[in-house]
C-alpha positions as MATLAB code, in Angstrom:
seq = 'MTTATTPTTSTTPTTSTTPTTALVLIDLMPRLISLPVAPNTGEEVLDRSRNLATAFRAAGRPVVLIRVDRPNVAEQPPGSGFAEDLVRPGDVTLVKGSVGAFATTELDARLKDLGVDTLVFGGLMTNMGVESTARVAADLGYELEFAADAMSALTAEEHEFAVRVTFPRFGTVTAVADYL';
ca = [
     -10.554  -13.496  -22.707;
      -8.532  -10.624  -23.073;
     -10.043   -7.051  -22.810;
      -8.645   -4.198  -23.683;
      -8.492   -1.138  -21.389;
      -9.072    2.590  -22.126;
      -7.902    4.751  -19.376;
      -9.762    8.407  -18.471;
      -6.369    9.971  -19.154;
      -3.707   10.278  -22.005;
      -2.151    6.985  -21.049;
      -2.040    4.370  -23.340;
      -4.239    1.465  -23.318;
      -2.989   -1.945  -21.956;
      -4.191   -5.636  -22.489;
      -4.401   -8.396  -19.987;
      -6.543  -11.527  -18.849;
      -9.617  -10.317  -16.997;
      -8.935   -9.689  -13.728;
     -11.113   -9.944  -10.197;
      -8.979   -7.846   -8.385;
      -8.015   -3.903   -8.424;
      -6.044   -1.676   -6.658;
      -7.718    1.167   -5.585;
      -5.819    4.461   -4.583;
      -7.352    7.297   -3.113;
      -6.372   11.044   -3.024;
      -2.377   10.444   -3.374;
      -1.483   14.483   -4.423;
       0.920   16.312   -2.763;
      -1.001   18.685   -0.690;
      -2.488   16.449    0.780;
       0.884   13.679    1.510;
       2.240   17.166    2.897;
      -0.053   17.268    5.782;
       0.882   15.727    9.156;
      -1.239   12.468    8.837;
      -0.793    9.677   11.207;
       0.124    7.134   11.988;
       1.728    6.717    8.659;
       3.061    9.789    7.566;
       2.113   10.569    3.774;
       5.617    9.827    2.025;
       5.368    6.161    3.840;
       1.834    6.051    2.177;
       2.752    7.252   -0.893;
       5.907    4.608   -0.836;
       3.936    1.715    0.311;
       1.379    2.644   -2.151;
       3.974    2.734   -4.891;
       5.277   -0.910   -3.939;
       1.701   -2.396   -4.275;
       0.982   -0.675   -7.481;
       3.893   -2.322   -8.835;
       2.988   -5.640   -7.707;
      -0.392   -5.401   -9.064;
       0.767   -4.142  -12.620;
       3.454   -6.943  -12.511;
       0.193   -9.441  -11.742;
      -1.456   -8.102  -14.623;
      -3.907   -6.595  -12.073;
      -5.405   -2.704  -13.313;
      -4.575    0.137  -11.016;
      -7.013    2.763  -10.192;
      -6.228    5.803   -9.191;
      -8.686    8.556   -7.656;
      -7.972   11.913   -6.644;
     -10.521   15.069   -5.819;
     -11.125   18.213   -7.141;
     -12.476   20.762   -4.962;
     -15.734   22.104   -6.125;
     -16.680   25.653   -7.032;
     -13.378   26.645   -7.284;
     -11.905   28.308  -10.306;
      -8.320   27.059   -9.730;
      -7.452   23.941   -7.750;
      -4.706   24.801   -5.061;
      -1.218   23.735   -5.914;
      -0.390   20.338   -5.287;
      -3.784   18.990   -6.708;
      -2.611   16.429   -9.083;
      -1.462   12.744   -8.394;
       1.999   12.182   -6.685;
       4.856   12.381   -9.252;
       5.487    8.933  -10.705;
       2.327    7.363   -9.509;
       0.098    7.071  -12.410;
       1.717    4.626  -15.248;
       0.365    3.767  -18.771;
      -2.529    1.423  -18.656;
      -3.603    3.020  -15.239;
      -7.287    3.675  -14.495;
      -7.581    7.491  -13.418;
     -10.262    9.323  -12.234;
     -11.133   12.633  -10.712;
     -14.083   12.872   -8.495;
     -15.902   15.937   -7.011;
     -16.743   14.374   -3.690;
     -15.110   12.899   -0.575;
     -16.783    9.001   -2.027;
     -15.391    8.318   -5.207;
     -18.788    6.399   -6.781;
     -20.998    9.450   -6.845;
     -19.192   11.770   -9.235;
     -17.199    9.400  -11.195;
     -17.358    6.189  -13.836;
     -15.369    4.227  -11.123;
     -18.288    1.484  -10.939;
     -18.783    0.915  -14.614;
     -15.121    1.134  -15.400;
     -14.493   -1.753  -12.623;
     -17.311   -3.591  -14.099;
     -15.567   -3.088  -17.677;
     -12.657   -4.671  -16.573;
     -14.525   -8.013  -14.780;
     -13.407   -6.305  -11.389;
     -15.135   -7.850   -8.015;
     -12.628   -7.568   -5.426;
     -11.014   -4.356   -4.618;
      -7.732   -3.259   -2.364;
      -7.831    0.023   -1.289;
      -4.867    2.526    0.384;
      -4.499    6.151    0.155;
      -5.436    9.202    1.940;
      -7.535    9.827    4.539;
      -8.912    6.548    5.698;
     -11.736    7.789    7.449;
     -12.826   10.007    4.652;
     -12.072    9.241    1.029;
     -11.099    5.905    1.553;
     -13.566    4.833    3.897;
     -16.428    6.666    1.759;
     -15.658    5.051   -1.277;
     -15.419    1.670    0.139;
     -18.857    1.785    2.072;
     -20.483    2.164   -1.529;
     -18.101   -0.039   -3.095;
     -19.764   -2.591   -0.460;
     -23.275   -1.608   -1.179;
     -22.491   -2.460   -4.875;
     -21.489   -5.835   -3.976;
     -17.537   -5.529   -4.282;
     -15.477   -7.713   -1.839;
     -13.055   -5.449   -0.333;
      -9.503   -5.497    1.403;
      -7.953   -2.351    2.918;
      -4.141   -2.285    2.860;
      -4.059   -0.916    6.312;
      -0.113    0.113    6.118;
      -0.838    2.249    2.938;
      -3.429    4.312    4.263;
      -3.603    7.217    7.106;
      -5.347    9.940    8.462;
      -5.153   13.219   10.470;
      -5.303   11.564   13.729;
      -3.967    8.076   14.517;
      -6.989    7.907   16.197;
      -9.566    7.966   13.056;
      -7.284    5.583   11.597;
      -7.154    2.991   13.779;
     -11.192    3.204   14.637;
     -11.582    2.901   10.786;
      -8.899   -0.246   10.704;
     -10.190   -1.586   13.840;
     -13.853   -1.144   13.822;
     -15.296   -0.394   10.811;
     -13.384   -2.078    8.013;
     -13.677   -5.461    9.655;
     -17.599   -5.004    8.740;
     -16.812   -4.653    5.188;
     -14.137   -6.931    4.404;
     -10.968   -8.346    4.979;
      -7.990   -5.673    6.846;
      -4.521   -6.857    5.273;
      -1.071   -5.360    4.634;
       0.998   -4.251    1.954;
       3.090   -7.352    2.772;
       0.206   -9.477    1.612;
       0.480   -8.472   -1.788;
       4.125   -8.135   -2.973;
];
């Protein structure tokens, strides 16, 4: 079966076999990547996320990129767009106005349209945007995987708690190398 997808940005649609696993990358924006995050630097998270995205695209699997807009401000701060060279034609891009991505986007509908039942997460911040999105995804019945070395938090302790305690309760903790 072939399914055409329509991204939410000006990128061109792609056609591929209906996938069941999607990569979901959260808040990979220059203003967050530049923060002093741990245990992985923002640049390390970005590089690993780019590698994941390349592997998913090559396998014909969807790549979903989500970033946040600050609510109630006339103009977003500098560095609020997606990181350079991250978005490719055919990717699904969404802009959220909340910590988690499901409440203020069409994420669930887009994933269902693509036939997705499993989500692989990466991005910033581990215990905020990633975890908030993952908790709702679990409630909605998605299978979850967490590429722990493709995410980071404001402190190593926050990241490690999410990876060691929280994420295993919702799915499988993995590494980028598992997908390459």
